[in-house]
Amino acid sequence: MGGHQMLLLEQQKNDKKWLTRKTKPDLVVNPDRIIRSVELFAGAGGLSLGLSEYCRRVGFRHKIEFAAEWNEDIMDVFLTNNSPTTYSTSSVDQMFDGKLKLGRRLTKIEKSFVKEHPHAMNPDVLMGGPPCQGHSNHNNYTRRTDDRNKLYLRMVRAAQVLKPSTVIIENVRDVEKSEGDEVNIATKHLEKMGYHVDHKVLCAAHYGVAQMRYRHFLIASNKANPEFHQLLDLKVNKNRSVLWA
């Protein structure tokens, strides 16, 4: 057996041990570094889990300042696994209801949000997975024209209000085919706000997940250019099966 195969087997063994553990892994905290995040369209908290695990691996604390998910049952799942400073089950488009025009004043509702959740301002990361049904190829009724597609741009408005350092928007692979052109509109607005923006489709199977799930990620940063090539260099375990999982 070659060295590469041995490495993959050891990695699978370690991953299985991590995935089946009954307690959370230890956190070695660097007291000088806290990653503050806001998650909109939070669902059960998949993005927060990923960010928390990254922070754990590098020894940082992760603090979820605010989370929004309109489905109360799903928010209960989120709260079971996370402890956000505050949260809401209101619709995101009701919380961030202003127009996208640069320099647009905050609406009364947005001013109220800022007053109620000052801790959510200037987070390190604003992230969210807006509804994807209207972009999915499995939707034969409202594909590309679904009104929910417009919720993608509420992430941009939230960035205008909250002023995060980094924005991450996750969606299905075909979001770029929407008739509303949301990805290009979001990119242009974020660039006008001073962000460096890039987007790419990534496959979960390339990163050790036993599922051929493709997802589109838009990343914007006011600190540096997003570097997707670093992720592409990390491709591993392309052939993990559902049986393994």
PDB file of C-alpha atoms in Angstrom:
ATOM      1  CA  MET A   1       0.000   0.000   0.000  1.00  0.00           C
ATOM      2  CA  GLY A   2       1.381   3.373  -1.055  1.00  0.00           C
ATOM      3  CA  GLY A   3       1.947   6.337   1.234  1.00  0.00           C
ATOM      4  CA  HIS A   4      -0.948   8.269  -0.318  1.00  0.00           C
ATOM      5  CA  GLN A   5      -3.390   5.405   0.338  1.00  0.00           C
ATOM      6  CA  MET A   6      -2.161   5.103   3.914  1.00  0.00           C
ATOM      7  CA  LEU A   7      -2.733   8.814   4.413  1.00  0.00           C
ATOM      8  CA  LEU A   8      -6.293   8.588   3.064  1.00  0.00           C
ATOM      9  CA  LEU A   9      -7.117   5.625   5.318  1.00  0.00           C
ATOM     10  CA  GLU A  10      -5.776   7.450   8.357  1.00  0.00           C
ATOM     11  CA  GLN A  11      -7.777  10.538   7.400  1.00  0.00           C
ATOM     12  CA  GLN A  12     -10.960   8.486   7.039  1.00  0.00           C
ATOM     13  CA  LYS A  13     -10.329   6.900  10.424  1.00  0.00           C
ATOM     14  CA  ASN A  14      -9.854  10.287  12.076  1.00  0.00           C
ATOM     15  CA  ASP A  15     -12.908  11.756  10.340  1.00  0.00           C
ATOM     16  CA  LYS A  16     -15.083   8.836  11.429  1.00  0.00           C
ATOM     17  CA  LYS A  17     -13.882   9.253  15.010  1.00  0.00           C
ATOM     18  CA  TRP A  18     -14.706  12.977  14.880  1.00  0.00           C
ATOM     19  CA  LEU A  19     -18.129  12.479  13.283  1.00  0.00           C
ATOM     20  CA  THR A  20     -19.251   9.810  15.759  1.00  0.00           C
ATOM     21  CA  ARG A  21     -18.022  11.450  18.958  1.00  0.00           C
ATOM     22  CA  LYS A  22     -20.680  12.138  21.594  1.00  0.00           C
ATOM     23  CA  THR A  23     -19.130  15.282  23.054  1.00  0.00           C
ATOM     24  CA  LYS A  24     -17.945  18.468  21.439  1.00  0.00           C
ATOM     25  CA  PRO A  25     -14.199  18.554  20.731  1.00  0.00           C
ATOM     26  CA  ASP A  26     -12.012  20.599  23.014  1.00  0.00           C
ATOM     27  CA  LEU A  27     -11.518  24.248  22.136  1.00  0.00           C
ATOM     28  CA  VAL A  28      -8.061  25.727  22.518  1.00  0.00           C
ATOM     29  CA  VAL A  29      -8.798  29.423  22.554  1.00  0.00           C
ATOM     30  CA  ASN A  30      -6.543  32.249  21.520  1.00  0.00           C
ATOM     31  CA  PRO A  31      -7.894  34.943  23.890  1.00  0.00           C
ATOM     32  CA  ASP A  32      -6.777  37.675  21.510  1.00  0.00           C
ATOM     33  CA  ARG A  33      -8.963  36.542  18.606  1.00  0.00           C
ATOM     34  CA  ILE A  34     -12.727  36.232  18.364  1.00  0.00           C
ATOM     35  CA  ILE A  35     -14.566  35.721  15.078  1.00  0.00           C
ATOM     36  CA  ARG A  36     -17.942  37.469  15.286  1.00  0.00           C
ATOM     37  CA  SER A  37     -20.625  36.373  12.842  1.00  0.00           C
ATOM     38  CA  VAL A  38     -24.193  37.036  11.763  1.00  0.00           C
ATOM     39  CA  GLU A  39     -26.133  34.315   9.945  1.00  0.00           C
ATOM     40  CA  LEU A  40     -29.283  35.087   7.944  1.00  0.00           C
ATOM     41  CA  PHE A  41     -31.522  32.426   6.377  1.00  0.00           C
ATOM     42  CA  ALA A  42     -29.779  30.320   8.985  1.00  0.00           C
ATOM     43  CA  GLY A  43     -31.675  27.044   8.676  1.00  0.00           C
ATOM     44  CA  ALA A  44     -30.346  24.527  11.174  1.00  0.00           C
ATOM     45  CA  GLY A  45     -26.987  26.311  11.268  1.00  0.00           C
ATOM     46  CA  GLY A  46     -24.809  24.533   8.715  1.00  0.00           C
ATOM     47  CA  LEU A  47     -22.773  27.618   7.872  1.00  0.00           C
ATOM     48  CA  SER A  48     -22.287  28.472  11.542  1.00  0.00           C
ATOM     49  CA  LEU A  49     -21.150  24.909  12.190  1.00  0.00           C
ATOM     50  CA  GLY A  50     -18.555  25.189   9.444  1.00  0.00           C
ATOM     51  CA  LEU A  51     -17.266  28.518  10.736  1.00  0.00           C
ATOM     52  CA  SER A  52     -17.220  27.245  14.328  1.00  0.00           C
ATOM     53  CA  GLU A  53     -15.198  24.214  13.285  1.00  0.00           C
ATOM     54  CA  TYR A  54     -12.743  26.399  11.403  1.00  0.00           C
ATOM     55  CA  CYS A  55     -12.359  28.615  14.480  1.00  0.00           C
ATOM     56  CA  ARG A  56     -11.823  25.558  16.679  1.00  0.00           C
ATOM     57  CA  ARG A  57      -9.127  24.241  14.364  1.00  0.00           C
ATOM     58  CA  VAL A  58      -7.159  27.501  14.481  1.00  0.00           C
ATOM     59  CA  GLY A  59      -7.794  28.143  18.181  1.00  0.00           C
ATOM     60  CA  PHE A  60     -10.130  31.130  17.850  1.00  0.00           C
ATOM     61  CA  ARG A  61     -13.412  31.760  19.605  1.00  0.00           C
ATOM     62  CA  HIS A  62     -16.529  31.982  17.478  1.00  0.00           C
ATOM     63  CA  LYS A  63     -19.333  34.213  18.668  1.00  0.00           C
ATOM     64  CA  ILE A  64     -22.651  34.259  16.797  1.00  0.00           C
ATOM     65  CA  GLU A  65     -23.984  37.741  17.391  1.00  0.00           C
ATOM     66  CA  PHE A  66     -27.300  37.296  15.588  1.00  0.00           C
ATOM     67  CA  ALA A  67     -29.164  34.590  13.660  1.00  0.00           C
ATOM     68  CA  ALA A  68     -32.368  34.785  11.628  1.00  0.00           C
ATOM     69  CA  GLU A  69     -34.559  31.882  10.499  1.00  0.00           C
ATOM     70  CA  TRP A  70     -38.288  32.361   9.881  1.00  0.00           C
ATOM     71  CA  ASN A  71     -39.235  28.715  10.548  1.00  0.00           C
ATOM     72  CA  GLU A  72     -39.572  28.453  14.327  1.00  0.00           C
ATOM     73  CA  ASP A  73     -39.095  24.659  14.423  1.00  0.00           C
ATOM     74  CA  ILE A  74     -35.859  24.925  12.471  1.00  0.00           C
ATOM     75  CA  MET A  75     -34.725  27.803  14.663  1.00  0.00           C
ATOM     76  CA  ASP A  76     -35.234  25.514  17.663  1.00  0.00           C
ATOM     77  CA  VAL A  77     -32.718  23.121  16.091  1.00  0.00           C
ATOM     78  CA  PHE A  78     -30.306  26.012  15.550  1.00  0.00           C
ATOM     79  CA  LEU A  79     -30.624  27.077  19.174  1.00  0.00           C
ATOM     80  CA  THR A  80     -30.077  23.524  20.404  1.00  0.00           C
ATOM     81  CA  ASN A  81     -26.624  23.564  18.850  1.00  0.00           C
ATOM     82  CA  ASN A  82     -25.695  27.257  19.051  1.00  0.00           C
ATOM     83  CA  SER A  83     -25.983  30.151  21.449  1.00  0.00           C
ATOM     84  CA  PRO A  84     -26.415  33.361  19.445  1.00  0.00           C
ATOM     85  CA  THR A  85     -26.424  36.613  21.385  1.00  0.00           C
ATOM     86  CA  THR A  86     -29.843  37.355  19.874  1.00  0.00           C
ATOM     87  CA  TYR A  87     -31.998  35.768  17.192  1.00  0.00           C
ATOM     88  CA  SER A  88     -35.208  36.341  15.263  1.00  0.00           C
ATOM     89  CA  THR A  89     -37.833  34.309  13.426  1.00  0.00           C
ATOM     90  CA  SER A  90     -38.935  37.330  11.401  1.00  0.00           C
ATOM     91  CA  SER A  91     -38.416  37.300   7.644  1.00  0.00           C
ATOM     92  CA  VAL A  92     -35.071  38.743   6.518  1.00  0.00           C
ATOM     93  CA  ASP A  93     -36.734  40.962   3.913  1.00  0.00           C
ATOM     94  CA  GLN A  94     -38.758  42.549   6.715  1.00  0.00           C
ATOM     95  CA  MET A  95     -35.683  43.276   8.825  1.00  0.00           C
ATOM     96  CA  PHE A  96     -33.583  44.673   5.960  1.00  0.00           C
ATOM     97  CA  ASP A  97     -36.194  46.309   3.775  1.00  0.00           C
ATOM     98  CA  GLY A  98     -34.268  49.237   2.283  1.00  0.00           C
ATOM     99  CA  LYS A  99     -33.306  49.708  -1.355  1.00  0.00           C
ATOM    100  CA  LEU A 100     -29.858  48.650  -2.549  1.00  0.00           C
ATOM    101  CA  LYS A 101     -28.798  52.068  -3.812  1.00  0.00           C
ATOM    102  CA  LEU A 102     -25.416  52.963  -2.333  1.00  0.00           C
ATOM    103  CA  GLY A 103     -25.683  55.553   0.426  1.00  0.00           C
ATOM    104  CA  ARG A 104     -29.395  54.934   0.871  1.00  0.00           C
ATOM    105  CA  ARG A 105     -30.525  55.934   4.352  1.00  0.00           C
ATOM    106  CA  LEU A 106     -31.680  53.256   6.729  1.00  0.00           C
ATOM    107  CA  THR A 107     -35.411  52.694   6.880  1.00  0.00           C
ATOM    108  CA  LYS A 108     -37.303  52.977  10.163  1.00  0.00           C
ATOM    109  CA  ILE A 109     -37.309  49.201  10.437  1.00  0.00           C
ATOM    110  CA  GLU A 110     -33.557  48.986   9.828  1.00  0.00           C
ATOM    111  CA  LYS A 111     -32.864  51.731  12.372  1.00  0.00           C
ATOM    112  CA  SER A 112     -34.955  49.783  14.858  1.00  0.00           C
ATOM    113  CA  PHE A 113     -32.941  46.640  14.120  1.00  0.00           C
ATOM    114  CA  VAL A 114     -29.635  48.433  14.716  1.00  0.00           C
ATOM    115  CA  LYS A 115     -30.939  49.914  17.975  1.00  0.00           C
ATOM    116  CA  GLU A 116     -32.143  46.519  19.193  1.00  0.00           C
ATOM    117  CA  HIS A 117     -29.078  44.559  18.045  1.00  0.00           C
ATOM    118  CA  PRO A 118     -26.043  46.880  18.267  1.00  0.00           C
ATOM    119  CA  HIS A 119     -23.812  43.864  18.899  1.00  0.00           C
ATOM    120  CA  ALA A 120     -24.567  42.635  15.360  1.00  0.00           C
ATOM    121  CA  MET A 121     -22.894  45.646  13.755  1.00  0.00           C
ATOM    122  CA  ASN A 122     -19.504  45.305  12.016  1.00  0.00           C
ATOM    123  CA  PRO A 123     -19.241  41.510  12.286  1.00  0.00           C
ATOM    124  CA  ASP A 124     -16.226  39.693  10.901  1.00  0.00           C
ATOM    125  CA  VAL A 125     -18.536  37.522   8.800  1.00  0.00           C
ATOM    126  CA  LEU A 126     -22.071  37.981   7.480  1.00  0.00           C
ATOM    127  CA  MET A 127     -23.270  34.741   5.915  1.00  0.00           C
ATOM    128  CA  GLY A 128     -26.464  33.169   4.692  1.00  0.00           C
ATOM    129  CA  GLY A 129     -28.100  30.717   2.330  1.00  0.00           C
ATOM    130  CA  PRO A 130     -31.137  32.475   0.811  1.00  0.00           C
ATOM    131  CA  PRO A 131     -33.991  30.270  -0.482  1.00  0.00           C
ATOM    132  CA  CYS A 132     -32.769  28.248  -3.442  1.00  0.00           C
ATOM    133  CA  GLN A 133     -35.986  26.633  -4.691  1.00  0.00           C
ATOM    134  CA  GLY A 134     -36.403  29.193  -7.457  1.00  0.00           C
ATOM    135  CA  HIS A 135     -32.960  28.424  -8.836  1.00  0.00           C
ATOM    136  CA  SER A 136     -33.145  24.643  -8.639  1.00  0.00           C
ATOM    137  CA  ASN A 137     -33.383  22.545 -11.801  1.00  0.00           C
ATOM    138  CA  HIS A 138     -35.834  20.325  -9.920  1.00  0.00           C
ATOM    139  CA  ASN A 139     -38.351  23.192  -9.835  1.00  0.00           C
ATOM    140  CA  ASN A 140     -40.414  22.927 -13.007  1.00  0.00           C
ATOM    141  CA  TYR A 141     -42.901  25.649 -12.086  1.00  0.00           C
ATOM    142  CA  THR A 142     -41.154  28.882 -11.070  1.00  0.00           C
ATOM    143  CA  ARG A 143     -37.551  28.078 -11.953  1.00  0.00           C
ATOM    144  CA  ARG A 144     -35.484  31.236 -12.655  1.00  0.00           C
ATOM    145  CA  THR A 145     -38.489  33.551 -12.020  1.00  0.00           C
ATOM    146  CA  ASP A 146     -39.494  32.639  -8.445  1.00  0.00           C
ATOM    147  CA  ASP A 147     -40.122  35.727  -6.278  1.00  0.00           C
ATOM    148  CA  ARG A 148     -37.981  34.163  -3.559  1.00  0.00           C
ATOM    149  CA  ASN A 149     -34.949  34.596  -5.825  1.00  0.00           C
ATOM    150  CA  LYS A 150     -34.962  38.293  -4.910  1.00  0.00           C
ATOM    151  CA  LEU A 151     -34.163  37.383  -1.311  1.00  0.00           C
ATOM    152  CA  TYR A 152     -30.588  36.790  -2.473  1.00  0.00           C
ATOM    153  CA  LEU A 153     -30.158  40.561  -2.686  1.00  0.00           C
ATOM    154  CA  ARG A 154     -31.354  41.031   0.895  1.00  0.00           C
ATOM    155  CA  MET A 155     -27.925  39.724   1.877  1.00  0.00           C
ATOM    156  CA  VAL A 156     -26.432  42.736   0.096  1.00  0.00           C
ATOM    157  CA  ARG A 157     -28.775  45.135   1.846  1.00  0.00           C
ATOM    158  CA  ALA A 158     -27.887  43.508   5.163  1.00  0.00           C
ATOM    159  CA  ALA A 159     -24.218  44.130   4.312  1.00  0.00           C
ATOM    160  CA  GLN A 160     -25.016  47.797   3.679  1.00  0.00           C
ATOM    161  CA  VAL A 161     -26.636  48.028   7.110  1.00  0.00           C
ATOM    162  CA  LEU A 162     -24.299  45.835   9.191  1.00  0.00           C
ATOM    163  CA  LYS A 163     -20.978  46.625   7.443  1.00  0.00           C
ATOM    164  CA  PRO A 164     -19.277  43.231   7.842  1.00  0.00           C
ATOM    165  CA  SER A 165     -15.663  42.559   6.911  1.00  0.00           C
ATOM    166  CA  THR A 166     -16.624  39.474   4.915  1.00  0.00           C
ATOM    167  CA  VAL A 167     -19.830  38.340   3.212  1.00  0.00           C
ATOM    168  CA  ILE A 168     -20.533  34.713   2.280  1.00  0.00           C
ATOM    169  CA  ILE A 169     -23.656  33.839   0.273  1.00  0.00           C
ATOM    170  CA  GLU A 170     -24.373  30.173  -0.451  1.00  0.00           C
ATOM    171  CA  ASN A 171     -26.879  28.884  -3.007  1.00  0.00           C
ATOM    172  CA  VAL A 172     -27.483  26.165  -5.592  1.00  0.00           C
ATOM    173  CA  ARG A 173     -25.191  25.847  -8.596  1.00  0.00           C
ATOM    174  CA  ASP A 174     -27.658  27.364 -11.070  1.00  0.00           C
ATOM    175  CA  VAL A 175     -28.286  30.603  -9.180  1.00  0.00           C
ATOM    176  CA  GLU A 176     -26.271  32.324 -11.915  1.00  0.00           C
ATOM    177  CA  LYS A 177     -28.986  31.386 -14.446  1.00  0.00           C
ATOM    178  CA  SER A 178     -31.717  33.352 -12.673  1.00  0.00           C
ATOM    179  CA  GLU A 179     -33.587  35.767 -14.929  1.00  0.00           C
ATOM    180  CA  GLY A 180     -33.213  38.354 -12.166  1.00  0.00           C
ATOM    181  CA  ASP A 181     -29.410  38.267 -12.553  1.00  0.00           C
ATOM    182  CA  GLU A 182     -29.044  38.383  -8.769  1.00  0.00           C
ATOM    183  CA  VAL A 183     -25.421  37.227  -8.628  1.00  0.00           C
ATOM    184  CA  ASN A 184     -24.169  39.937 -10.990  1.00  0.00           C
ATOM    185  CA  ILE A 185     -26.278  42.605  -9.277  1.00  0.00           C
ATOM    186  CA  ALA A 186     -24.965  41.530  -5.873  1.00  0.00           C
ATOM    187  CA  THR A 187     -21.383  41.563  -7.166  1.00  0.00           C
ATOM    188  CA  LYS A 188     -21.683  45.075  -8.611  1.00  0.00           C
ATOM    189  CA  HIS A 189     -23.238  46.514  -5.446  1.00  0.00           C
ATOM    190  CA  LEU A 190     -20.670  44.868  -3.179  1.00  0.00           C
ATOM    191  CA  GLU A 191     -17.809  46.120  -5.344  1.00  0.00           C
ATOM    192  CA  LYS A 192     -19.228  49.650  -5.163  1.00  0.00           C
ATOM    193  CA  MET A 193     -19.162  49.266  -1.387  1.00  0.00           C
ATOM    194  CA  GLY A 194     -15.437  48.561  -1.507  1.00  0.00           C
ATOM    195  CA  TYR A 195     -15.476  44.751  -1.344  1.00  0.00           C
ATOM    196  CA  HIS A 196     -13.322  42.404  -3.374  1.00  0.00           C
ATOM    197  CA  VAL A 197     -15.754  39.834  -4.782  1.00  0.00           C
ATOM    198  CA  ASP A 198     -15.432  36.404  -6.362  1.00  0.00           C
ATOM    199  CA  HIS A 199     -17.762  33.444  -6.749  1.00  0.00           C
ATOM    200  CA  LYS A 200     -17.393  29.812  -7.680  1.00  0.00           C
ATOM    201  CA  VAL A 201     -19.216  26.472  -7.665  1.00  0.00           C
ATOM    202  CA  LEU A 202     -17.767  23.890  -5.256  1.00  0.00           C
ATOM    203  CA  CYS A 203     -18.625  20.200  -4.904  1.00  0.00           C
ATOM    204  CA  ALA A 204     -19.077  18.776  -1.407  1.00  0.00           C
ATOM    205  CA  ALA A 205     -17.636  15.404  -2.487  1.00  0.00           C
ATOM    206  CA  HIS A 206     -14.288  17.088  -3.133  1.00  0.00           C
ATOM    207  CA  TYR A 207     -14.016  17.923   0.558  1.00  0.00           C
ATOM    208  CA  GLY A 208     -14.798  14.579   2.148  1.00  0.00           C
ATOM    209  CA  VAL A 209     -18.621  14.624   2.095  1.00  0.00           C
ATOM    210  CA  ALA A 210     -20.346  11.501   0.757  1.00  0.00           C
ATOM    211  CA  GLN A 211     -22.622  13.452  -1.546  1.00  0.00           C
ATOM    212  CA  MET A 212     -22.273  14.897  -5.043  1.00  0.00           C
ATOM    213  CA  ARG A 213     -23.766  18.215  -3.991  1.00  0.00           C
ATOM    214  CA  TYR A 214     -22.699  21.296  -5.927  1.00  0.00           C
ATOM    215  CA  ARG A 215     -23.122  24.715  -4.346  1.00  0.00           C
ATOM    216  CA  HIS A 216     -22.438  28.246  -5.519  1.00  0.00           C
ATOM    217  CA  PHE A 217     -20.501  30.475  -3.113  1.00  0.00           C
ATOM    218  CA  LEU A 218     -20.116  34.228  -3.418  1.00  0.00           C
ATOM    219  CA  ILE A 219     -17.456  35.669  -1.128  1.00  0.00           C
ATOM    220  CA  ALA A 220     -16.823  39.379  -0.620  1.00  0.00           C
ATOM    221  CA  SER A 221     -14.098  40.859   1.567  1.00  0.00           C
ATOM    222  CA  ASN A 222     -13.012  44.405   2.307  1.00  0.00           C
ATOM    223  CA  LYS A 223      -9.647  43.098   3.535  1.00  0.00           C
ATOM    224  CA  ALA A 224      -8.274  41.015   0.660  1.00  0.00           C
ATOM    225  CA  ASN A 225      -9.185  39.211  -2.537  1.00  0.00           C
ATOM    226  CA  PRO A 226     -11.110  35.948  -1.974  1.00  0.00           C
ATOM    227  CA  GLU A 227      -8.754  33.085  -2.788  1.00  0.00           C
ATOM    228  CA  PHE A 228     -10.793  30.156  -4.071  1.00  0.00           C
ATOM    229  CA  HIS A 229      -7.652  28.527  -5.416  1.00  0.00           C
ATOM    230  CA  GLN A 230      -6.718  27.613  -1.833  1.00  0.00           C
ATOM    231  CA  LEU A 231      -9.931  25.580  -1.575  1.00  0.00           C
ATOM    232  CA  LEU A 232      -9.343  23.945  -4.930  1.00  0.00           C
ATOM    233  CA  ASP A 233      -5.906  22.884  -3.716  1.00  0.00           C
ATOM    234  CA  LEU A 234      -7.531  21.113  -0.739  1.00  0.00           C
ATOM    235  CA  LYS A 235      -9.644  18.675  -2.772  1.00  0.00           C
ATOM    236  CA  VAL A 236      -9.618  15.292  -1.038  1.00  0.00           C
ATOM    237  CA  ASN A 237     -11.524  12.002  -0.847  1.00  0.00           C
ATOM    238  CA  LYS A 238     -13.543  12.329  -4.032  1.00  0.00           C
ATOM    239  CA  ASN A 239     -14.892   8.787  -3.770  1.00  0.00           C
ATOM    240  CA  ARG A 240     -16.398   8.519  -0.296  1.00  0.00           C
ATOM    241  CA  SER A 241     -19.612   6.549  -0.546  1.00  0.00           C
ATOM    242  CA  VAL A 242     -22.914   6.793   1.298  1.00  0.00           C
ATOM    243  CA  LEU A 243     -22.070   3.358   2.689  1.00  0.00           C
ATOM    244  CA  TRP A 244     -18.947   4.854   4.288  1.00  0.00           C
ATOM    245  CA  ALA A 245     -21.030   7.676   5.777  1.00  0.00           C
TER     246      ALA A 245
END
